[in-house]
mmCIF file with all atom_site columns, C-alpha atoms and ligand atoms in Angstrom:
data_model
loop_
_atom_site.group_PDB
_atom_site.id
_atom_site.type_symbol
_atom_site.label_atom_id
_atom_site.label_alt_id
_atom_site.label_comp_id
_atom_site.label_asym_id
_atom_site.label_entity_id
_atom_site.label_seq_id
_atom_site.pdbx_PDB_ins_code
_atom_site.Cartn_x
_atom_site.Cartn_y
_atom_site.Cartn_z
_atom_site.occupancy
_atom_site.B_iso_or_equiv
_atom_site.pdbx_formal_charge
_atom_site.auth_seq_id
_atom_site.auth_comp_id
_atom_site.auth_asym_id
_atom_site.auth_atom_id
_atom_site.pdbx_PDB_model_num
ATOM   1   C CA . MET A 1 1   ? 17.093  1.083   -29.432 1.00 0.00 ? 26  MET A CA 1
ATOM   2   C CA . GLY A 1 2   ? 19.496  3.975   -28.768 1.00 0.00 ? 27  GLY A CA 1
ATOM   3   C CA . GLU A 1 3   ? 20.671  5.318   -25.118 1.00 0.00 ? 28  GLU A CA 1
ATOM   4   C CA . TYR A 1 4   ? 18.184  6.733   -23.010 1.00 0.00 ? 29  TYR A CA 1
ATOM   5   C CA . ARG A 1 5   ? 18.487  8.075   -19.454 1.00 0.00 ? 30  ARG A CA 1
ATOM   6   C CA . ALA A 1 6   ? 16.446  6.091   -17.058 1.00 0.00 ? 31  ALA A CA 1
ATOM   7   C CA . HIS A 1 7   ? 15.151  7.067   -13.808 1.00 0.00 ? 32  HIS A CA 1
ATOM   8   C CA . GLU A 1 8   ? 14.484  4.628   -10.971 1.00 0.00 ? 33  GLU A CA 1
ATOM   9   C CA . GLY A 1 9   ? 13.979  5.130   -6.926  1.00 0.00 ? 34  GLY A CA 1
ATOM   10  C CA . GLU A 1 10  ? 16.550  3.303   -4.648  1.00 0.00 ? 35  GLU A CA 1
ATOM   11  C CA . LEU A 1 11  ? 15.269  0.862   -2.100  1.00 0.00 ? 36  LEU A CA 1
ATOM   12  C CA . ASP A 1 12  ? 16.870  2.536   0.980   1.00 0.00 ? 37  ASP A CA 1
ATOM   13  C CA . ALA A 1 13  ? 14.182  3.398   3.588   1.00 0.00 ? 38  ALA A CA 1
ATOM   14  C CA . THR A 1 14  ? 16.647  4.950   5.997   1.00 0.00 ? 39  THR A CA 1
ATOM   15  C CA . GLY A 1 15  ? 15.041  7.986   7.803   1.00 0.00 ? 40  GLY A CA 1
ATOM   16  C CA . MET A 1 16  ? 11.667  7.706   5.753   1.00 0.00 ? 41  MET A CA 1
ATOM   17  C CA . ARG A 1 17  ? 8.476   8.848   7.546   1.00 0.00 ? 42  ARG A CA 1
ATOM   18  C CA . LEU A 1 18  ? 6.013   5.815   6.234   1.00 0.00 ? 43  LEU A CA 1
ATOM   19  C CA . ALA A 1 19  ? 2.603   4.860   7.736   1.00 0.00 ? 44  ALA A CA 1
ATOM   20  C CA . VAL A 1 20  ? 0.323   1.895   7.214   1.00 0.00 ? 45  VAL A CA 1
ATOM   21  C CA . VAL A 1 21  ? -3.252  1.844   6.820   1.00 0.00 ? 46  VAL A CA 1
ATOM   22  C CA . ALA A 1 22  ? -4.637  -1.907  6.785   1.00 0.00 ? 47  ALA A CA 1
ATOM   23  C CA . GLY A 1 23  ? -8.297  -3.259  6.741   1.00 0.00 ? 48  GLY A CA 1
ATOM   24  C CA . ARG A 1 24  ? -9.517  -5.187  9.452   1.00 0.00 ? 49  ARG A CA 1
ATOM   25  C CA . PHE A 1 25  ? -12.064 -7.177  7.086   1.00 0.00 ? 50  PHE A CA 1
ATOM   26  C CA . ASN A 1 26  ? -10.424 -10.749 6.199   1.00 0.00 ? 51  ASN A CA 1
ATOM   27  C CA . ASP A 1 27  ? -8.078  -9.512  8.818   1.00 0.00 ? 52  ASP A CA 1
ATOM   28  C CA . HIS A 1 28  ? -6.241  -13.340 8.775   1.00 0.00 ? 53  HIS A CA 1
ATOM   29  C CA . VAL A 1 29  ? -5.355  -12.211 5.169   1.00 0.00 ? 54  VAL A CA 1
ATOM   30  C CA . THR A 1 30  ? -4.518  -8.666  6.014   1.00 0.00 ? 55  THR A CA 1
ATOM   31  C CA . GLU A 1 31  ? -2.641  -9.351  9.190   1.00 0.00 ? 56  GLU A CA 1
ATOM   32  C CA . ARG A 1 32  ? 0.066   -11.375 6.877   1.00 0.00 ? 57  ARG A CA 1
ATOM   33  C CA . LEU A 1 33  ? 0.018   -8.319  4.663   1.00 0.00 ? 58  LEU A CA 1
ATOM   34  C CA . VAL A 1 34  ? 1.078   -6.159  7.452   1.00 0.00 ? 59  VAL A CA 1
ATOM   35  C CA . ARG A 1 35  ? 3.698   -8.241  8.976   1.00 0.00 ? 60  ARG A CA 1
ATOM   36  C CA . ALA A 1 36  ? 5.512   -8.788  5.346   1.00 0.00 ? 61  ALA A CA 1
ATOM   37  C CA . ALA A 1 37  ? 5.547   -5.009  4.822   1.00 0.00 ? 62  ALA A CA 1
ATOM   38  C CA . LEU A 1 38  ? 6.872   -4.123  8.153   1.00 0.00 ? 63  LEU A CA 1
ATOM   39  C CA . GLU A 1 39  ? 9.519   -6.659  7.549   1.00 0.00 ? 64  GLU A CA 1
ATOM   40  C CA . THR A 1 40  ? 10.656  -5.726  4.162   1.00 0.00 ? 65  THR A CA 1
ATOM   41  C CA . LEU A 1 41  ? 10.616  -2.147  5.709   1.00 0.00 ? 66  LEU A CA 1
ATOM   42  C CA . GLU A 1 42  ? 13.083  -3.355  8.460   1.00 0.00 ? 67  GLU A CA 1
ATOM   43  C CA . ARG A 1 43  ? 15.136  -5.034  5.702   1.00 0.00 ? 68  ARG A CA 1
ATOM   44  C CA . LEU A 1 44  ? 15.229  -1.797  3.763   1.00 0.00 ? 69  LEU A CA 1
ATOM   45  C CA . GLY A 1 45  ? 16.640  0.136   6.611   1.00 0.00 ? 70  GLY A CA 1
ATOM   46  C CA . LEU A 1 46  ? 13.340  1.271   8.593   1.00 0.00 ? 71  LEU A CA 1
ATOM   47  C CA . ALA A 1 47  ? 12.701  0.139   12.196  1.00 0.00 ? 72  ALA A CA 1
ATOM   48  C CA . SER A 1 48  ? 9.104   -1.155  12.298  1.00 0.00 ? 73  SER A CA 1
ATOM   49  C CA . ALA A 1 49  ? 8.736   0.444   15.685  1.00 0.00 ? 74  ALA A CA 1
ATOM   50  C CA . GLY A 1 50  ? 8.429   3.960   14.194  1.00 0.00 ? 75  GLY A CA 1
ATOM   51  C CA . VAL A 1 51  ? 5.760   3.119   11.638  1.00 0.00 ? 76  VAL A CA 1
ATOM   52  C CA . PRO A 1 52  ? 2.114   3.765   12.644  1.00 0.00 ? 77  PRO A CA 1
ATOM   53  C CA . VAL A 1 53  ? -0.068  1.188   11.741  1.00 0.00 ? 78  VAL A CA 1
ATOM   54  C CA . VAL A 1 54  ? -3.792  2.392   11.637  1.00 0.00 ? 79  VAL A CA 1
ATOM   55  C CA . TRP A 1 55  ? -6.492  -0.462  11.419  1.00 0.00 ? 80  TRP A CA 1
ATOM   56  C CA . VAL A 1 56  ? -9.784  0.645   9.594   1.00 0.00 ? 81  VAL A CA 1
ATOM   57  C CA . PRO A 1 57  ? -12.946 -1.361  9.328   1.00 0.00 ? 82  PRO A CA 1
ATOM   58  C CA . GLY A 1 58  ? -12.345 -2.625  6.146   1.00 0.00 ? 83  GLY A CA 1
ATOM   59  C CA . ALA A 1 59  ? -10.901 -1.448  2.607   1.00 0.00 ? 84  ALA A CA 1
ATOM   60  C CA . PHE A 1 60  ? -13.386 1.085   2.143   1.00 0.00 ? 85  PHE A CA 1
ATOM   61  C CA . GLU A 1 61  ? -12.373 3.194   5.067   1.00 0.00 ? 86  GLU A CA 1
ATOM   62  C CA . ILE A 1 62  ? -8.626  2.993   3.870   1.00 0.00 ? 87  ILE A CA 1
ATOM   63  C CA . PRO A 1 63  ? -8.739  6.121   1.888   1.00 0.00 ? 88  PRO A CA 1
ATOM   64  C CA . LEU A 1 64  ? -9.907  8.556   4.253   1.00 0.00 ? 89  LEU A CA 1
ATOM   65  C CA . VAL A 1 65  ? -7.449  7.426   6.689   1.00 0.00 ? 90  VAL A CA 1
ATOM   66  C CA . ALA A 1 66  ? -4.402  7.691   3.960   1.00 0.00 ? 91  ALA A CA 1
ATOM   67  C CA . LYS A 1 67  ? -5.825  11.313  3.148   1.00 0.00 ? 92  LYS A CA 1
ATOM   68  C CA . ARG A 1 68  ? -5.469  12.530  6.668   1.00 0.00 ? 93  ARG A CA 1
ATOM   69  C CA . PHE A 1 69  ? -1.930  11.213  6.893   1.00 0.00 ? 94  PHE A CA 1
ATOM   70  C CA . ALA A 1 70  ? -0.833  12.414  3.603   1.00 0.00 ? 95  ALA A CA 1
ATOM   71  C CA . GLU A 1 71  ? -2.121  16.009  4.411   1.00 0.00 ? 96  GLU A CA 1
ATOM   72  C CA . SER A 1 72  ? -0.347  15.897  7.654   1.00 0.00 ? 97  SER A CA 1
ATOM   73  C CA . GLY A 1 73  ? 2.935   17.032  6.361   1.00 0.00 ? 98  GLY A CA 1
ATOM   74  C CA . GLU A 1 74  ? 4.538   14.382  8.451   1.00 0.00 ? 99  GLU A CA 1
ATOM   75  C CA . ILE A 1 75  ? 4.514   11.134  6.284   1.00 0.00 ? 100 ILE A CA 1
ATOM   76  C CA . ASP A 1 76  ? 6.525   10.711  3.247   1.00 0.00 ? 101 ASP A CA 1
ATOM   77  C CA . ALA A 1 77  ? 4.195   7.691   1.666   1.00 0.00 ? 102 ALA A CA 1
ATOM   78  C CA . VAL A 1 78  ? 1.281   5.518   2.667   1.00 0.00 ? 103 VAL A CA 1
ATOM   79  C CA . ILE A 1 79  ? 1.038   1.900   2.056   1.00 0.00 ? 104 ILE A CA 1
ATOM   80  C CA . CYS A 1 80  ? -2.367  0.760   1.972   1.00 0.00 ? 105 CYS A CA 1
ATOM   81  C CA . LEU A 1 81  ? -3.331  -2.791  2.793   1.00 0.00 ? 106 LEU A CA 1
ATOM   82  C CA . GLY A 1 82  ? -6.600  -4.937  2.604   1.00 0.00 ? 107 GLY A CA 1
ATOM   83  C CA . ALA A 1 83  ? -8.201  -7.853  1.267   1.00 0.00 ? 108 ALA A CA 1
ATOM   84  C CA . VAL A 1 84  ? -11.331 -7.496  -0.792  1.00 0.00 ? 109 VAL A CA 1
ATOM   85  C CA . ILE A 1 85  ? -12.374 -11.117 -1.563  1.00 0.00 ? 110 ILE A CA 1
ATOM   86  C CA . ARG A 1 86  ? -15.552 -11.314 -4.220  1.00 0.00 ? 111 ARG A CA 1
ATOM   87  C CA . GLY A 1 87  ? -17.269 -14.508 -2.784  1.00 0.00 ? 112 GLY A CA 1
ATOM   88  C CA . GLY A 1 88  ? -20.333 -13.779 -4.248  1.00 0.00 ? 113 GLY A CA 1
ATOM   89  C CA . THR A 1 89  ? -21.419 -10.648 -3.338  1.00 0.00 ? 114 THR A CA 1
ATOM   90  C CA . PRO A 1 90  ? -21.969 -7.733  -5.790  1.00 0.00 ? 115 PRO A CA 1
ATOM   91  C CA . HIS A 1 91  ? -20.492 -5.482  -2.564  1.00 0.00 ? 116 HIS A CA 1
ATOM   92  C CA . PHE A 1 92  ? -17.051 -6.459  -3.688  1.00 0.00 ? 117 PHE A CA 1
ATOM   93  C CA . ASP A 1 93  ? -17.135 -4.249  -6.618  1.00 0.00 ? 118 ASP A CA 1
ATOM   94  C CA . TYR A 1 94  ? -18.322 -1.345  -4.802  1.00 0.00 ? 119 TYR A CA 1
ATOM   95  C CA . VAL A 1 95  ? -15.693 -1.858  -2.144  1.00 0.00 ? 120 VAL A CA 1
ATOM   96  C CA . ALA A 1 96  ? -12.933 -2.749  -4.351  1.00 0.00 ? 121 ALA A CA 1
ATOM   97  C CA . GLY A 1 97  ? -13.724 0.085   -7.079  1.00 0.00 ? 122 GLY A CA 1
ATOM   98  C CA . GLU A 1 98  ? -13.971 2.703   -4.352  1.00 0.00 ? 123 GLU A CA 1
ATOM   99  C CA . CYS A 1 99  ? -10.967 1.647   -2.554  1.00 0.00 ? 124 CYS A CA 1
ATOM   100 C CA . ALA A 1 100 ? -8.870  2.021   -5.512  1.00 0.00 ? 125 ALA A CA 1
ATOM   101 C CA . ALA A 1 101 ? -10.138 5.066   -6.660  1.00 0.00 ? 126 ALA A CA 1
ATOM   102 C CA . GLY A 1 102 ? -10.237 6.615   -3.047  1.00 0.00 ? 127 GLY A CA 1
ATOM   103 C CA . VAL A 1 103 ? -6.387  5.517   -3.131  1.00 0.00 ? 128 VAL A CA 1
ATOM   104 C CA . ALA A 1 104 ? -5.754  7.035   -6.528  1.00 0.00 ? 129 ALA A CA 1
ATOM   105 C CA . ARG A 1 105 ? -7.111  10.372  -5.867  1.00 0.00 ? 130 ARG A CA 1
ATOM   106 C CA . THR A 1 106 ? -5.582  10.934  -2.682  1.00 0.00 ? 131 THR A CA 1
ATOM   107 C CA . ALA A 1 107 ? -2.256  10.295  -4.254  1.00 0.00 ? 132 ALA A CA 1
ATOM   108 C CA . LEU A 1 108 ? -2.876  12.715  -7.112  1.00 0.00 ? 133 LEU A CA 1
ATOM   109 C CA . ASP A 1 109 ? -4.547  15.435  -4.894  1.00 0.00 ? 134 ASP A CA 1
ATOM   110 C CA . THR A 1 110 ? -1.723  15.424  -2.262  1.00 0.00 ? 135 THR A CA 1
ATOM   111 C CA . GLY A 1 111 ? 1.098   14.195  -4.155  1.00 0.00 ? 136 GLY A CA 1
ATOM   112 C CA . ILE A 1 112 ? 2.102   11.871  -1.660  1.00 0.00 ? 137 ILE A CA 1
ATOM   113 C CA . PRO A 1 113 ? 2.559   8.274   -3.034  1.00 0.00 ? 138 PRO A CA 1
ATOM   114 C CA . ILE A 1 114 ? -0.440  6.327   -1.284  1.00 0.00 ? 139 ILE A CA 1
ATOM   115 C CA . ILE A 1 115 ? 0.456   2.806   -2.371  1.00 0.00 ? 140 ILE A CA 1
ATOM   116 C CA . PHE A 1 116 ? -2.222  0.283   -3.186  1.00 0.00 ? 141 PHE A CA 1
ATOM   117 C CA . GLY A 1 117 ? -1.564  -2.999  -1.759  1.00 0.00 ? 142 GLY A CA 1
ATOM   118 C CA . VAL A 1 118 ? -4.929  -3.941  -1.424  1.00 0.00 ? 143 VAL A CA 1
ATOM   119 C CA . LEU A 1 119 ? -5.883  -7.965  -2.580  1.00 0.00 ? 144 LEU A CA 1
ATOM   120 C CA . THR A 1 120 ? -8.962  -8.038  -5.015  1.00 0.00 ? 145 THR A CA 1
ATOM   121 C CA . THR A 1 121 ? -9.342  -11.771 -5.482  1.00 0.00 ? 146 THR A CA 1
ATOM   122 C CA . ASP A 1 122 ? -12.038 -14.037 -6.542  1.00 0.00 ? 147 ASP A CA 1
ATOM   123 C CA . ASP A 1 123 ? -11.457 -16.385 -3.036  1.00 0.00 ? 148 ASP A CA 1
ATOM   124 C CA . LEU A 1 124 ? -9.858  -16.851 -0.209  1.00 0.00 ? 149 LEU A CA 1
ATOM   125 C CA . GLU A 1 125 ? -7.414  -19.218 -1.486  1.00 0.00 ? 150 GLU A CA 1
ATOM   126 C CA . GLN A 1 126 ? -6.317  -16.726 -4.199  1.00 0.00 ? 151 GLN A CA 1
ATOM   127 C CA . ALA A 1 127 ? -5.943  -13.980 -1.283  1.00 0.00 ? 152 ALA A CA 1
ATOM   128 C CA . LEU A 1 128 ? -3.751  -16.601 0.945   1.00 0.00 ? 153 LEU A CA 1
ATOM   129 C CA . GLU A 1 129 ? -1.675  -17.227 -2.193  1.00 0.00 ? 154 GLU A CA 1
ATOM   130 C CA . ARG A 1 130 ? -1.095  -13.610 -2.458  1.00 0.00 ? 155 ARG A CA 1
ATOM   131 C CA . SER A 1 131 ? -0.063  -12.936 1.045   1.00 0.00 ? 156 SER A CA 1
ATOM   132 C CA . GLY A 1 132 ? 2.724   -15.324 1.679   1.00 0.00 ? 157 GLY A CA 1
ATOM   133 C CA . GLY A 1 133 ? 1.679   -18.301 -0.523  1.00 0.00 ? 158 GLY A CA 1
ATOM   134 C CA . SER A 1 134 ? 2.669   -19.375 -3.966  1.00 0.00 ? 159 SER A CA 1
ATOM   135 C CA . GLU A 1 135 ? 2.349   -15.884 -5.422  1.00 0.00 ? 160 GLU A CA 1
ATOM   136 C CA . GLY A 1 136 ? 4.302   -14.008 -2.840  1.00 0.00 ? 161 GLY A CA 1
ATOM   137 C CA . ASN A 1 137 ? 3.218   -11.282 -0.562  1.00 0.00 ? 162 ASN A CA 1
ATOM   138 C CA . LYS A 1 138 ? 1.420   -8.055  -1.776  1.00 0.00 ? 163 LYS A CA 1
ATOM   139 C CA . GLY A 1 139 ? 2.444   -6.383  1.395   1.00 0.00 ? 164 GLY A CA 1
ATOM   140 C CA . ALA A 1 140 ? 6.030   -6.725  0.971   1.00 0.00 ? 165 ALA A CA 1
ATOM   141 C CA . GLU A 1 141 ? 5.629   -5.381  -2.516  1.00 0.00 ? 166 GLU A CA 1
ATOM   142 C CA . ALA A 1 142 ? 3.674   -2.448  -1.371  1.00 0.00 ? 167 ALA A CA 1
ATOM   143 C CA . ALA A 1 143 ? 6.494   -1.627  1.024   1.00 0.00 ? 168 ALA A CA 1
ATOM   144 C CA . ALA A 1 144 ? 8.747   -1.932  -1.330  1.00 0.00 ? 169 ALA A CA 1
ATOM   145 C CA . SER A 1 145 ? 6.657   0.533   -3.743  1.00 0.00 ? 170 SER A CA 1
ATOM   146 C CA . ALA A 1 146 ? 6.445   2.926   -1.186  1.00 0.00 ? 171 ALA A CA 1
ATOM   147 C CA . VAL A 1 147 ? 10.003  3.426   -0.709  1.00 0.00 ? 172 VAL A CA 1
ATOM   148 C CA . GLU A 1 148 ? 10.933  3.450   -4.355  1.00 0.00 ? 173 GLU A CA 1
ATOM   149 C CA . MET A 1 149 ? 8.365   6.385   -4.892  1.00 0.00 ? 174 MET A CA 1
ATOM   150 C CA . VAL A 1 150 ? 9.769   8.526   -2.159  1.00 0.00 ? 175 VAL A CA 1
ATOM   151 C CA . GLU A 1 151 ? 13.257  8.096   -3.157  1.00 0.00 ? 176 GLU A CA 1
ATOM   152 C CA . LEU A 1 152 ? 12.202  8.998   -6.865  1.00 0.00 ? 177 LEU A CA 1
ATOM   153 C CA . LEU A 1 153 ? 10.144  11.725  -6.154  1.00 0.00 ? 178 LEU A CA 1
ATOM   154 C CA . ARG A 1 154 ? 12.674  13.158  -3.809  1.00 0.00 ? 179 ARG A CA 1
ATOM   155 C CA . ARG A 1 155 ? 15.084  12.977  -6.896  1.00 0.00 ? 180 ARG A CA 1
ATOM   156 C CA . LEU A 1 156 ? 12.750  14.481  -9.579  1.00 0.00 ? 181 LEU A CA 1
ATOM   157 C CA . GLY A 1 157 ? 12.069  17.270  -7.039  1.00 0.00 ? 182 GLY A CA 1
ATOM   158 C CA . LYS A 1 158 ? 16.005  17.878  -6.935  1.00 0.00 ? 183 LYS A CA 1
ATOM   159 C CA . GLY A 1 159 ? 15.729  18.763  -10.683 1.00 0.00 ? 184 GLY A CA 1
ATOM   160 C CA . ALA A 1 160 ? 17.237  15.333  -11.209 1.00 0.00 ? 185 ALA A CA 1
ATOM   161 C CA . LEU A 1 161 ? 15.879  15.607  -14.958 1.00 0.00 ? 186 LEU A CA 1
HETATM 162 N N1 . INI B 2 .   ? -14.276 -4.852  3.155   1.00 0.00 ? 2   INI B N1 1
HETATM 163 C C1 . INI B 2 .   ? -12.906 -5.355  2.939   1.00 0.00 ? 2   INI B C1 1
HETATM 164 O O1 . INI B 2 .   ? -11.890 -5.133  3.243   1.00 0.00 ? 2   INI B O1 1
HETATM 165 N N2 . INI B 2 .   ? -13.038 -6.682  2.214   1.00 0.00 ? 2   INI B N2 1
HETATM 166 C C2 . INI B 2 .   ? -14.208 -7.323  1.742   1.00 0.00 ? 2   INI B C2 1
HETATM 167 O O2 . INI B 2 .   ? -14.071 -8.333  1.177   1.00 0.00 ? 2   INI B O2 1
HETATM 168 C C3 . INI B 2 .   ? -15.252 -6.838  2.190   1.00 0.00 ? 2   INI B C3 1
HETATM 169 N N3 . INI B 2 .   ? -16.626 -7.333  1.619   1.00 0.00 ? 2   INI B N3 1
HETATM 170 O O3 . INI B 2 .   ? -16.543 -8.382  0.912   1.00 0.00 ? 2   INI B O3 1
HETATM 171 O O4 . INI B 2 .   ? -17.784 -6.806  1.847   1.00 0.00 ? 2   INI B O4 1
HETATM 172 C C4 . INI B 2 .   ? -15.403 -5.672  2.950   1.00 0.00 ? 2   INI B C4 1
HETATM 173 N N4 . INI B 2 .   ? -16.666 -4.904  3.189   1.00 0.00 ? 2   INI B N4 1
HETATM 174 C C5 . INI B 2 .   ? -16.568 -3.877  4.212   1.00 0.00 ? 2   INI B C5 1
HETATM 175 C C6 . INI B 2 .   ? -16.388 -2.458  3.672   1.00 0.00 ? 2   INI B C6 1
HETATM 176 O O5 . INI B 2 .   ? -14.943 -2.269  3.517   1.00 0.00 ? 2   INI B O5 1
HETATM 177 C C7 . INI B 2 .   ? -16.690 -1.293  4.726   1.00 0.00 ? 2   INI B C7 1
HETATM 178 O O6 . INI B 2 .   ? -15.638 -1.532  6.086   1.00 0.00 ? 2   INI B O6 1
HETATM 179 C C8 . INI B 2 .   ? -18.199 -1.337  4.975   1.00 0.00 ? 2   INI B C8 1
HETATM 180 O O7 . INI B 2 .   ? -18.818 -1.375  4.024   1.00 0.00 ? 2   INI B O7 1
HETATM 181 C C9 . INI B 2 .   ? -18.528 -0.238  5.780   1.00 0.00 ? 2   INI B C9 1
HETATM 182 O O8 . INI B 2 .   ? -18.442 0.978   5.406   1.00 0.00 ? 2   INI B O8 1
#
């Protein structure tokens, strides 16, 4: 392959206005995601004291609050954190599907990065693995994705292409 021009956002959160929306359902998991997200933001230069964390009943409610933040004009990106665990209930597909669709739609409708840090797993064990266990922490990844996207969009907005 020949030369090409790559564009990637940098991981410096200094001065960014970020918000977290977290689902209380399965909060023993989502609490671990929230903590990892805030720790990551601290590491990337943003004091967690300045990052609002809004708890909603469950993943289904996340998009509505994310939309409120995105439309406020005061937030650069929203980090959505939740845990939808199948556990043999058909409810899973509705909750997980609507949450993902709502998050995606809100990002496209508002132009603000709405990051999908919502675990969708078959069981609790998988959820624990992905919230600080053997598979890392989706909350930390989501926080880094938010910072990267804010920086990337800023750069593209300045005509970097
Ligand atoms: N919400 C979740 O965040 N995770 C789940 O696993 C879950 N399950 O399995 O039902 C869940 N349901 C609640 C849902 O998000 C709403 O809060 C509820 O339906 C009220 O609208």
